[in-house]
Amino acid sequence: MKNIFPKIIFLFFISSIFCNENEKYSFISQIPEINKTYKLHTDRTLSFTIPSVGYIQFVSSYNEIGKYLRMEDELHVVESTLTEMETDNSIANIEIMDYYWQAMNNVSCYVYINNDGRIKHIKPVKKDDNYLQEAFEGAYLGMFERSYKYPFSKQAIDKKVGESWTTASDSSKFHFTMNSPPSFAWIKTTFQLKKVRKTRGRNIAYIDVIDSLDIDVAIKLKFMNEERFIKGRAIGTAEGAFKWDIDANRVISFRLVSNLEGDFEMDNEKFLTKFKRSEKHKALD
């Protein structure tokens, strides 16, 4: 009998791993209760090189505290505040000070979200902060804009472990950096439900994502007391991974890393360069 129990335990362990294979899962965020708050930490990096200038990097991190307020004109309204905002931006090893970024710290804005879970528009809570309008748009409408309701598209319903699904979006508007004008992306995205595991009593789904990107790039740089603009076309891919709390219907964390390459122009100078961008989010509540 002594040799039977290890086999029983082993068989139970194996069955517990694969018990979710035939189950189906849906990944849609629930609308929070009125005055329900959430806290999210974000890290972003962007780096590239301009031959005549040198290495350029934009690095930022912040916490986002959001509170669901109400429905207004068929839009969900969230009051959001960015806190503990830090940057490490430089051009050719010269530090770039971003005074708008500093001014946004602990300042609240209203985020208006449509029924697809996408941001419709943003406005500061106080009129005295209206000068930060573009800064808020740059911060909240980054390259990897998340969907508040359908983080894995509307197709993410009744999916089995191992199953993949693909979506596409045209002319998706975003900002490469907080002070840059809008860029536009054509994106084909493939999601795959890799596995479901029970962790600390919670059912956690692991979802991988691969984006195929084609982007009209617009970036504003300010250095040597001058504003300069980079424009061009880039193609590439972004790869990432999500953790989703099945019981709470929400994202726990995700990371995305993109690698882009294309032909660009600045001050009548044409050049080929590569962009690397990463973004990480983690729920803090």
Short mmCIF file of C-alpha atoms in Angstrom, two decimals:
data_model
loop_
_atom_site.label_atom_id
_atom_site.label_comp_id
_atom_site.label_asym_id
_atom_site.label_seq_id
_atom_site.Cartn_x
_atom_site.Cartn_y
_atom_site.Cartn_z
CA MET A 1 0.00 0.00 0.00
CA LYS A 2 2.89 2.40 0.62
CA ASN A 3 3.65 2.61 -3.11
CA ILE A 4 0.04 3.35 -4.11
CA PHE A 5 -0.32 6.76 -2.46
CA PRO A 6 2.44 8.52 -4.42
CA LYS A 7 0.81 7.29 -7.64
CA ILE A 8 -2.61 8.53 -6.50
CA ILE A 9 -1.15 11.94 -5.62
CA PHE A 10 0.68 12.10 -8.95
CA LEU A 11 -2.46 11.20 -10.90
CA PHE A 12 -4.46 13.80 -9.00
CA PHE A 13 -1.79 16.41 -9.74
CA ILE A 14 -1.84 15.58 -13.46
CA SER A 15 -5.63 15.70 -13.62
CA SER A 16 -5.70 19.06 -11.83
CA ILE A 17 -3.37 20.54 -14.46
CA PHE A 18 -5.42 19.44 -17.45
CA CYS A 19 -8.91 19.71 -15.97
CA ASN A 20 -9.46 23.08 -17.71
CA GLU A 21 -8.66 21.87 -21.23
CA ASN A 22 -12.30 21.54 -22.30
CA GLU A 23 -13.66 24.48 -20.35
CA LYS A 24 -14.55 27.72 -22.10
CA TYR A 25 -13.67 31.18 -20.83
CA SER A 26 -14.74 34.71 -21.69
CA PHE A 27 -12.63 37.81 -21.13
CA ILE A 28 -14.77 40.92 -20.80
CA SER A 29 -14.28 43.50 -18.06
CA GLN A 30 -17.32 44.18 -15.95
CA ILE A 31 -18.56 47.74 -15.43
CA PRO A 32 -17.43 48.71 -11.91
CA GLU A 33 -19.73 49.96 -9.21
CA ILE A 34 -20.25 53.71 -8.78
CA ASN A 35 -17.29 55.24 -6.91
CA LYS A 36 -15.35 51.97 -7.23
CA THR A 37 -11.63 52.74 -7.44
CA TYR A 38 -8.69 50.94 -9.00
CA LYS A 39 -4.94 51.53 -8.97
CA LEU A 40 -2.57 50.65 -11.80
CA HIS A 41 1.19 51.03 -12.23
CA THR A 42 2.63 51.75 -15.68
CA ASP A 43 6.18 51.70 -17.08
CA ARG A 44 6.93 52.92 -20.62
CA THR A 45 10.11 53.13 -22.67
CA LEU A 46 10.84 54.32 -26.21
CA SER A 47 14.29 54.40 -27.78
CA PHE A 48 15.74 55.09 -31.24
CA THR A 49 18.74 56.71 -32.93
CA ILE A 50 18.97 59.62 -35.36
CA PRO A 51 22.35 59.52 -37.20
CA SER A 52 23.05 63.26 -36.94
CA VAL A 53 21.82 63.54 -33.34
CA GLY A 54 22.51 60.31 -31.51
CA TYR A 55 20.66 57.96 -29.16
CA ILE A 56 17.26 59.12 -27.89
CA GLN A 57 15.22 57.62 -25.07
CA PHE A 58 11.94 58.36 -23.34
CA VAL A 59 11.37 56.50 -20.06
CA SER A 60 8.43 57.09 -17.75
CA SER A 61 6.58 55.49 -14.88
CA TYR A 62 3.50 56.43 -12.89
CA ASN A 63 0.56 55.15 -10.89
CA GLU A 64 -2.97 55.69 -12.12
CA ILE A 65 -5.82 55.96 -9.61
CA GLY A 66 -9.23 55.70 -11.25
CA LYS A 67 -12.76 55.99 -9.90
CA TYR A 68 -15.87 55.07 -11.89
CA LEU A 69 -18.38 57.93 -11.67
CA ARG A 70 -21.39 57.55 -13.95
CA MET A 71 -22.86 57.22 -17.43
CA GLU A 72 -23.07 60.47 -19.39
CA ASP A 73 -24.38 60.76 -22.95
CA GLU A 74 -23.88 56.99 -23.42
CA LEU A 75 -20.27 57.26 -22.25
CA HIS A 76 -18.75 55.81 -19.10
CA VAL A 77 -17.01 58.49 -17.05
CA VAL A 78 -13.93 57.71 -14.97
CA GLU A 79 -12.09 60.24 -12.85
CA SER A 80 -8.40 59.44 -13.16
CA THR A 81 -5.32 60.82 -11.42
CA LEU A 82 -1.68 60.11 -12.25
CA THR A 83 0.67 60.03 -9.26
CA GLU A 84 4.33 59.29 -8.49
CA MET A 85 5.24 60.37 -12.03
CA GLU A 86 8.90 59.93 -12.97
CA THR A 87 10.83 60.32 -16.23
CA ASP A 88 14.31 59.64 -17.55
CA ASN A 89 14.36 61.27 -20.98
CA SER A 90 17.51 62.15 -22.89
CA ILE A 91 18.83 63.10 -26.32
CA ALA A 92 22.49 62.29 -26.99
CA ASN A 93 23.03 61.87 -23.23
CA ILE A 94 21.54 65.29 -22.50
CA GLU A 95 18.62 65.15 -20.07
CA ILE A 96 15.27 66.43 -21.32
CA MET A 97 13.08 68.13 -18.74
CA ASP A 98 9.34 67.69 -19.31
CA TYR A 99 7.55 70.41 -17.38
CA TYR A 100 4.10 69.35 -18.57
CA TRP A 101 4.78 65.89 -17.16
CA GLN A 102 5.68 67.36 -13.79
CA ALA A 103 2.60 69.59 -13.85
CA MET A 104 0.31 66.58 -14.41
CA ASN A 105 1.38 64.88 -11.18
CA ASN A 106 -1.63 64.51 -8.83
CA VAL A 107 -3.90 66.41 -11.25
CA SER A 108 -7.21 64.72 -12.13
CA CYS A 109 -8.98 64.38 -15.45
CA TYR A 110 -12.21 62.85 -16.69
CA VAL A 111 -11.80 59.90 -19.06
CA TYR A 112 -14.85 59.26 -21.27
CA ILE A 113 -15.14 55.67 -22.48
CA ASN A 114 -17.47 54.41 -25.22
CA ASN A 115 -19.35 51.11 -25.28
CA ASP A 116 -16.39 49.42 -27.00
CA GLY A 117 -14.24 50.23 -23.99
CA ARG A 118 -12.10 52.75 -25.92
CA ILE A 119 -11.34 56.27 -24.80
CA LYS A 120 -13.59 58.76 -26.61
CA HIS A 121 -12.10 61.90 -25.13
CA ILE A 122 -10.44 63.33 -22.04
CA LYS A 123 -10.73 66.63 -20.21
CA PRO A 124 -9.19 68.03 -17.02
CA VAL A 125 -11.45 68.16 -13.96
CA LYS A 126 -10.53 71.80 -13.24
CA LYS A 127 -10.66 74.50 -15.91
CA ASP A 128 -7.37 75.91 -14.62
CA ASP A 129 -5.73 72.69 -15.85
CA ASN A 130 -7.00 72.96 -19.44
CA TYR A 131 -3.45 73.75 -20.61
CA LEU A 132 -2.65 70.10 -19.83
CA GLN A 133 -5.20 68.78 -22.35
CA GLU A 134 -2.64 67.54 -24.88
CA ALA A 135 -0.44 66.16 -22.11
CA PHE A 136 -3.33 64.06 -20.78
CA GLU A 137 -4.08 62.76 -24.27
CA GLY A 138 -0.45 61.80 -24.75
CA ALA A 139 -0.34 59.99 -21.42
CA TYR A 140 -3.61 58.07 -21.74
CA LEU A 141 -3.57 57.46 -25.50
CA GLY A 142 -0.18 55.78 -25.73
CA MET A 143 0.83 53.37 -28.45
CA PHE A 144 -0.65 50.43 -26.56
CA GLU A 145 -3.98 51.95 -25.61
CA ARG A 146 -5.90 49.47 -23.53
CA SER A 147 -9.59 48.75 -23.87
CA TYR A 148 -11.43 49.17 -20.60
CA LYS A 149 -14.09 46.62 -21.56
CA TYR A 150 -12.71 44.34 -24.31
CA PRO A 151 -8.96 44.01 -23.65
CA PHE A 152 -8.82 41.00 -26.00
CA SER A 153 -11.47 42.20 -28.50
CA LYS A 154 -15.14 41.30 -28.68
CA GLN A 155 -14.19 37.86 -29.99
CA ALA A 156 -12.79 36.80 -26.60
CA ILE A 157 -15.86 34.77 -25.68
CA ASP A 158 -16.07 31.03 -25.00
CA LYS A 159 -12.40 30.35 -25.68
CA LYS A 160 -10.63 27.08 -24.84
CA VAL A 161 -7.05 26.70 -23.71
CA GLY A 162 -4.84 26.68 -26.81
CA GLU A 163 -7.37 28.55 -28.96
CA SER A 164 -6.34 31.63 -30.98
CA TRP A 165 -8.34 34.49 -32.49
CA THR A 166 -7.42 37.45 -34.71
CA THR A 167 -8.65 41.04 -34.95
CA ALA A 168 -7.73 44.09 -37.03
CA SER A 169 -7.97 47.85 -36.60
CA ASP A 170 -7.44 50.64 -39.13
CA SER A 171 -6.14 54.16 -38.52
CA SER A 172 -5.92 53.70 -34.77
CA LYS A 173 -4.79 57.03 -33.28
CA PHE A 174 -2.15 57.19 -30.56
CA HIS A 175 0.81 59.29 -29.35
CA PHE A 176 4.40 58.04 -29.43
CA THR A 177 5.34 60.49 -26.67
CA MET A 178 3.23 62.68 -24.46
CA ASN A 179 3.95 65.89 -26.39
CA SER A 180 3.92 64.42 -29.89
CA PRO A 181 1.13 64.93 -32.46
CA PRO A 182 -1.04 61.90 -33.28
CA SER A 183 0.38 58.90 -35.09
CA PHE A 184 -1.84 56.36 -36.84
CA ALA A 185 -1.51 52.58 -36.88
CA TRP A 186 -2.93 49.72 -38.90
CA ILE A 187 -2.81 46.68 -36.64
CA LYS A 188 -3.51 42.97 -37.03
CA THR A 189 -3.60 41.24 -33.65
CA THR A 190 -3.56 37.56 -32.76
CA PHE A 191 -4.44 36.43 -29.23
CA GLN A 192 -3.94 32.95 -27.81
CA LEU A 193 -5.20 31.54 -24.52
CA LYS A 194 -2.06 29.69 -23.43
CA LYS A 195 -3.18 28.22 -20.11
CA VAL A 196 -5.35 28.59 -17.03
CA ARG A 197 -3.88 27.98 -13.58
CA LYS A 198 -5.13 28.30 -10.03
CA THR A 199 -2.86 30.64 -8.08
CA ARG A 200 -3.50 31.51 -4.43
CA GLY A 201 -7.06 30.34 -4.80
CA ARG A 202 -7.71 32.40 -7.95
CA ASN A 203 -8.20 31.12 -11.50
CA ILE A 204 -5.64 32.96 -13.64
CA ALA A 205 -5.61 32.94 -17.46
CA TYR A 206 -2.40 33.52 -19.41
CA ILE A 207 -2.96 35.13 -22.82
CA ASP A 208 -0.26 35.88 -25.41
CA VAL A 209 -0.60 38.58 -28.06
CA ILE A 210 1.24 39.31 -31.32
CA ASP A 211 0.63 42.51 -33.29
CA SER A 212 1.59 43.15 -36.90
CA LEU A 213 2.09 46.92 -37.15
CA ASP A 214 2.11 49.44 -40.00
CA ILE A 215 2.42 52.98 -38.63
CA ASP A 216 2.42 56.57 -39.85
CA VAL A 217 4.88 58.03 -37.34
CA ALA A 218 4.85 61.59 -35.98
CA ILE A 219 7.15 62.52 -33.10
CA LYS A 220 7.99 65.95 -31.66
CA LEU A 221 11.41 66.50 -30.09
CA LYS A 222 12.50 69.57 -28.19
CA PHE A 223 16.20 70.13 -27.68
CA MET A 224 18.74 72.92 -28.14
CA ASN A 225 15.79 75.29 -27.49
CA GLU A 226 14.13 74.18 -30.71
CA GLU A 227 11.21 71.95 -31.62
CA ARG A 228 11.87 69.36 -34.30
CA PHE A 229 9.53 66.86 -35.92
CA ILE A 230 10.18 63.32 -37.08
CA LYS A 231 7.83 61.83 -39.61
CA GLY A 232 7.84 58.64 -41.63
CA ARG A 233 6.48 55.14 -42.02
CA ALA A 234 7.40 52.13 -39.89
CA ILE A 235 6.49 48.46 -39.88
CA GLY A 236 7.16 45.79 -37.29
CA THR A 237 5.68 43.63 -34.59
CA ALA A 238 4.71 43.80 -30.95
CA GLU A 239 4.64 40.79 -28.67
CA GLY A 240 3.21 40.56 -25.20
CA ALA A 241 1.58 38.57 -22.44
CA PHE A 242 -1.42 39.15 -20.19
CA LYS A 243 -2.51 37.72 -16.86
CA TRP A 244 -6.26 37.77 -16.34
CA ASP A 245 -8.17 37.09 -13.12
CA ILE A 246 -11.07 34.92 -14.28
CA ASP A 247 -12.94 35.21 -10.97
CA ALA A 248 -12.74 39.02 -10.86
CA ASN A 249 -13.01 39.57 -14.65
CA ARG A 250 -10.06 41.94 -14.89
CA VAL A 251 -6.47 42.23 -16.09
CA ILE A 252 -3.85 41.63 -13.41
CA SER A 253 -0.87 42.63 -15.52
CA PHE A 254 0.37 42.83 -19.08
CA ARG A 255 3.52 43.72 -20.99
CA LEU A 256 4.07 44.54 -24.67
CA VAL A 257 7.33 45.06 -26.53
CA SER A 258 7.41 46.41 -30.10
CA ASN A 259 10.22 46.54 -32.62
CA LEU A 260 9.74 48.86 -35.58
CA GLU A 261 11.85 49.90 -38.55
CA GLY A 262 11.32 52.45 -41.30
CA ASP A 263 12.38 55.48 -43.32
CA PHE A 264 12.06 58.87 -41.63
CA GLU A 265 12.75 62.55 -42.14
CA MET A 266 13.75 65.39 -39.81
CA ASP A 267 14.91 68.86 -40.88
CA ASN A 268 15.08 67.66 -44.51
CA GLU A 269 17.41 64.85 -43.44
CA LYS A 270 16.30 61.37 -44.45
CA PHE A 271 17.43 58.33 -42.51
CA LEU A 272 16.63 54.72 -41.64
CA THR A 273 16.17 53.86 -37.98
CA LYS A 274 14.70 51.31 -35.59
CA PHE A 275 12.32 51.98 -32.72
CA LYS A 276 12.00 49.83 -29.64
CA ARG A 277 9.07 50.44 -27.34
CA SER A 278 7.85 48.61 -24.27
CA GLU A 279 4.93 49.06 -21.93
CA LYS A 280 4.10 47.29 -18.67
CA HIS A 281 0.97 47.57 -16.55
CA LYS A 282 0.25 46.00 -13.19
CA ALA A 283 -2.85 46.22 -11.00
CA LEU A 284 -1.99 47.47 -7.50
CA ASP A 285 -5.32 46.87 -5.79
#
